[in-house]
PDB file of C-alpha atoms in Angstrom:
ATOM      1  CA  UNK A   1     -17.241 -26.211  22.632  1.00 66.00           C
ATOM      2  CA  UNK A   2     -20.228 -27.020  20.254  1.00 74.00           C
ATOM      3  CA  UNK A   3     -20.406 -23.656  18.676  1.00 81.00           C
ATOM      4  CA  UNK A   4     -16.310 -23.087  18.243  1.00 80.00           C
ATOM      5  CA  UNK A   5     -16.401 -26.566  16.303  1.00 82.00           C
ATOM      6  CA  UNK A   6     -19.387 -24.938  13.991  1.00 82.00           C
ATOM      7  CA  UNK A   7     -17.378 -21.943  13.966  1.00 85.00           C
ATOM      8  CA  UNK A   8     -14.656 -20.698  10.764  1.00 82.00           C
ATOM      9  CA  UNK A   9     -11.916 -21.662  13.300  1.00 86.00           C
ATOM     10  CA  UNK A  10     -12.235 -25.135  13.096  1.00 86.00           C
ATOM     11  CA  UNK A  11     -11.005 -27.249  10.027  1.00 86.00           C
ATOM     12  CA  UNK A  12     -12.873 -30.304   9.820  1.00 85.00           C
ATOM     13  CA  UNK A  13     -10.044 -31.726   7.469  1.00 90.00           C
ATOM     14  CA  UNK A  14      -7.395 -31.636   9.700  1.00 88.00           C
ATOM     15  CA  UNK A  15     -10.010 -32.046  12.634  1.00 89.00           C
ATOM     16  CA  UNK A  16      -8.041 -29.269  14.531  1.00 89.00           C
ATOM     17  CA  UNK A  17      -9.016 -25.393  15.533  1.00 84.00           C
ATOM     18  CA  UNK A  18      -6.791 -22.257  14.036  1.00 85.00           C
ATOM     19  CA  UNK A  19      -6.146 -19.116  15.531  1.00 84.00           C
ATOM     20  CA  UNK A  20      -7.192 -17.130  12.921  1.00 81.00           C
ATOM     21  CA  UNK A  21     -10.280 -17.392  10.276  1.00 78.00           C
ATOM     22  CA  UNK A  22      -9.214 -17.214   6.832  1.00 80.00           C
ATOM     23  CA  UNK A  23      -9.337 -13.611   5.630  1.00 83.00           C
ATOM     24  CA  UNK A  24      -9.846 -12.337   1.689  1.00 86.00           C
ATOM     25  CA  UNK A  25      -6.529  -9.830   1.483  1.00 84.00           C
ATOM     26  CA  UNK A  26      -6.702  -7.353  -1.361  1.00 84.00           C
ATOM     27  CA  UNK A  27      -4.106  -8.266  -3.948  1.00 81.00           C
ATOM     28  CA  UNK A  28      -1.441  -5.914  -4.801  1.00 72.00           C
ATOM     29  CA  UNK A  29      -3.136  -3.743  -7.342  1.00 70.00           C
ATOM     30  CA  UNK A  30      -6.211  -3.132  -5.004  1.00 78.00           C
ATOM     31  CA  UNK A  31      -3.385  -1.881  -2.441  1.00 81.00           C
ATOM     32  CA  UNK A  32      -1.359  -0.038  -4.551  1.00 85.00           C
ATOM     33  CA  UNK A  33      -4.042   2.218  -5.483  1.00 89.00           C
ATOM     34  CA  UNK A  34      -3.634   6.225  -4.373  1.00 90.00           C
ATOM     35  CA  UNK A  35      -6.897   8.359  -4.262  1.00 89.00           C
ATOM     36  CA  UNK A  36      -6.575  10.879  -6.786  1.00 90.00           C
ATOM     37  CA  UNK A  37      -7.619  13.336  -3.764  1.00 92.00           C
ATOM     38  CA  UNK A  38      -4.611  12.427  -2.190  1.00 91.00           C
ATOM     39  CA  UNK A  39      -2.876  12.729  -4.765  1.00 92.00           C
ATOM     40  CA  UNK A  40      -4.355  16.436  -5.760  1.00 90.00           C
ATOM     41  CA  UNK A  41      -3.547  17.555  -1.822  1.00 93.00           C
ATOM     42  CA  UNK A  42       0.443  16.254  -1.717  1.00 89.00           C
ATOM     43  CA  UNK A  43       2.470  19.087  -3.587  1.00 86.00           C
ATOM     44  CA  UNK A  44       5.674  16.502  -3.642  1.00 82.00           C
ATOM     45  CA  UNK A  45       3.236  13.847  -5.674  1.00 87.00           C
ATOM     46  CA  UNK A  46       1.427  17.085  -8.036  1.00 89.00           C
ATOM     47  CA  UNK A  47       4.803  18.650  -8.226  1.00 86.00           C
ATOM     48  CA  UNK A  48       6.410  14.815  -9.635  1.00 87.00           C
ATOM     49  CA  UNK A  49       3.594  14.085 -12.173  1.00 88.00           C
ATOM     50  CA  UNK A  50       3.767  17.695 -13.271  1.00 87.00           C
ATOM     51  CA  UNK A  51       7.441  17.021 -14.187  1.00 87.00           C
ATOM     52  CA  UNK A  52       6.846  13.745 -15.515  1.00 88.00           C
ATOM     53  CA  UNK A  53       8.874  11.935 -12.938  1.00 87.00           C
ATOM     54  CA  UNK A  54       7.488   7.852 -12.446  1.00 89.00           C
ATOM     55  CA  UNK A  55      10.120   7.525  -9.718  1.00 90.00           C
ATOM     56  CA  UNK A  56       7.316   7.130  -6.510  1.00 91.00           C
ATOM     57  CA  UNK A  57       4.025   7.528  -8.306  1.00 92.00           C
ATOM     58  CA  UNK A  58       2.287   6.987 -11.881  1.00 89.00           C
ATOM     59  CA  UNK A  59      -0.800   7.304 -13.607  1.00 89.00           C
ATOM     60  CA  UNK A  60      -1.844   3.955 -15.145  1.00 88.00           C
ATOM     61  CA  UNK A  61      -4.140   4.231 -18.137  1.00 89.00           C
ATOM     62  CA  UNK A  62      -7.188   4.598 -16.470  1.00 88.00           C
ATOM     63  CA  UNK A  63      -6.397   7.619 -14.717  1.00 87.00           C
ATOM     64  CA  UNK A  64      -5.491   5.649 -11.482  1.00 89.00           C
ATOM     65  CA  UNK A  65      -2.108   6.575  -9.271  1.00 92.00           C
ATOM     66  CA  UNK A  66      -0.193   3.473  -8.157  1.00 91.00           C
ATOM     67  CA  UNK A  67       2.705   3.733  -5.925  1.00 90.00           C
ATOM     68  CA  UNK A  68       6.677   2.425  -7.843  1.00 90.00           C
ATOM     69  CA  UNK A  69       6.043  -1.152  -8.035  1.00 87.00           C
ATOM     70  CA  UNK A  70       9.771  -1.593  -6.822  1.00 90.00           C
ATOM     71  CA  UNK A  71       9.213  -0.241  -3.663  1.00 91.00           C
ATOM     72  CA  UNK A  72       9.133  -2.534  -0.757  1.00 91.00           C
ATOM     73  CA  UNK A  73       8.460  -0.323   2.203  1.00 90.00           C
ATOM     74  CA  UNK A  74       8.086   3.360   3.663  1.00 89.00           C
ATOM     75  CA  UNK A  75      12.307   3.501   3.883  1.00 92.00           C
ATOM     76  CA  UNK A  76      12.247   1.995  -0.170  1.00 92.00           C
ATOM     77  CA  UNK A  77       9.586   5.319  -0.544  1.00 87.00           C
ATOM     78  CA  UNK A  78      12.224   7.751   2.190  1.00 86.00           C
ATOM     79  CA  UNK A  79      15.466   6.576   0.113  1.00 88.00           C
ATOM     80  CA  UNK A  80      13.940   7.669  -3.243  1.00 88.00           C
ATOM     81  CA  UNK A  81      12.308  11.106  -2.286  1.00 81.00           C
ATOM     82  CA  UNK A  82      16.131  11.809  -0.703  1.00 83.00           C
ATOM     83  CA  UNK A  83      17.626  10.881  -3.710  1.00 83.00           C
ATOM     84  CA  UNK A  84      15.542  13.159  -6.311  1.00 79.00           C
ATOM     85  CA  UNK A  85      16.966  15.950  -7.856  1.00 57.00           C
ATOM     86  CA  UNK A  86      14.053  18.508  -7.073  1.00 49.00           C
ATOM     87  CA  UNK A  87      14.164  20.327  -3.226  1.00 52.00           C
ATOM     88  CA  UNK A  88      11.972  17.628  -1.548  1.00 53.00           C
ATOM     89  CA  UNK A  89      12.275  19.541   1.706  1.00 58.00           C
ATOM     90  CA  UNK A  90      10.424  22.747   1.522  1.00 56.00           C
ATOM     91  CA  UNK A  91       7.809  20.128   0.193  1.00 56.00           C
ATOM     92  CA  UNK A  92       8.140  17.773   3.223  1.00 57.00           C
ATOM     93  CA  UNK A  93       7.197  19.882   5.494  1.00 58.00           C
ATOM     94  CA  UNK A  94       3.743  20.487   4.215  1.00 59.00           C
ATOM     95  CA  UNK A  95       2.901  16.286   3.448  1.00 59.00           C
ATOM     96  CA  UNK A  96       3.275  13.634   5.464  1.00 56.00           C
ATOM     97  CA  UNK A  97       5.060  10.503   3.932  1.00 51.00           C
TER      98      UNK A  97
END
């Protein structure tokens, strides 16, 4: 018991134990962030930034490629590929999503 109370799990202010440490999350631009070699290797992503479409991904002004900031989750990301104009699904089938 010694060495959990001089442990991160226990909060001398509230003089009680957590079940978790405390954990530094990156914040949403750190996660938002697509390697440009992923990029370069998805033909749906080259073939959207070749046409100038922001709808899932854009360049920010120092070259980085950051997911729609309106999406929420993967469906958000499924709904908006359905819905664009170019044919998606020969595409598809070469990336995963």
């Amino acid at each position: 018991m010694d060495s959990l109370r001089s442990s991160k799990l226990y909060r001398h202010d509230q003089n009680s134990y957590i079940l978790y440490p405390n954990k530094n999350l990156k914040g949403f631009l750190e996660k938002n962030t697509i390697s440009p070699t992923a990029v370069s290797s998805s033909s749906i992503l080259q073939n959207l930034i070749d046409e100038g479409d922001t709808q899932i991904v854009e360049q920010d002004v120092n070259g980085g490629y950051h997911f729609n900031g309106n999406f929420k989750n993967a469906y958000d990301l499924r709904s908006t590929l359905d819905a664009l104009s170019i044919n998606t699904n020969n595409l598809m089938s070469q990336t995963k999503v």
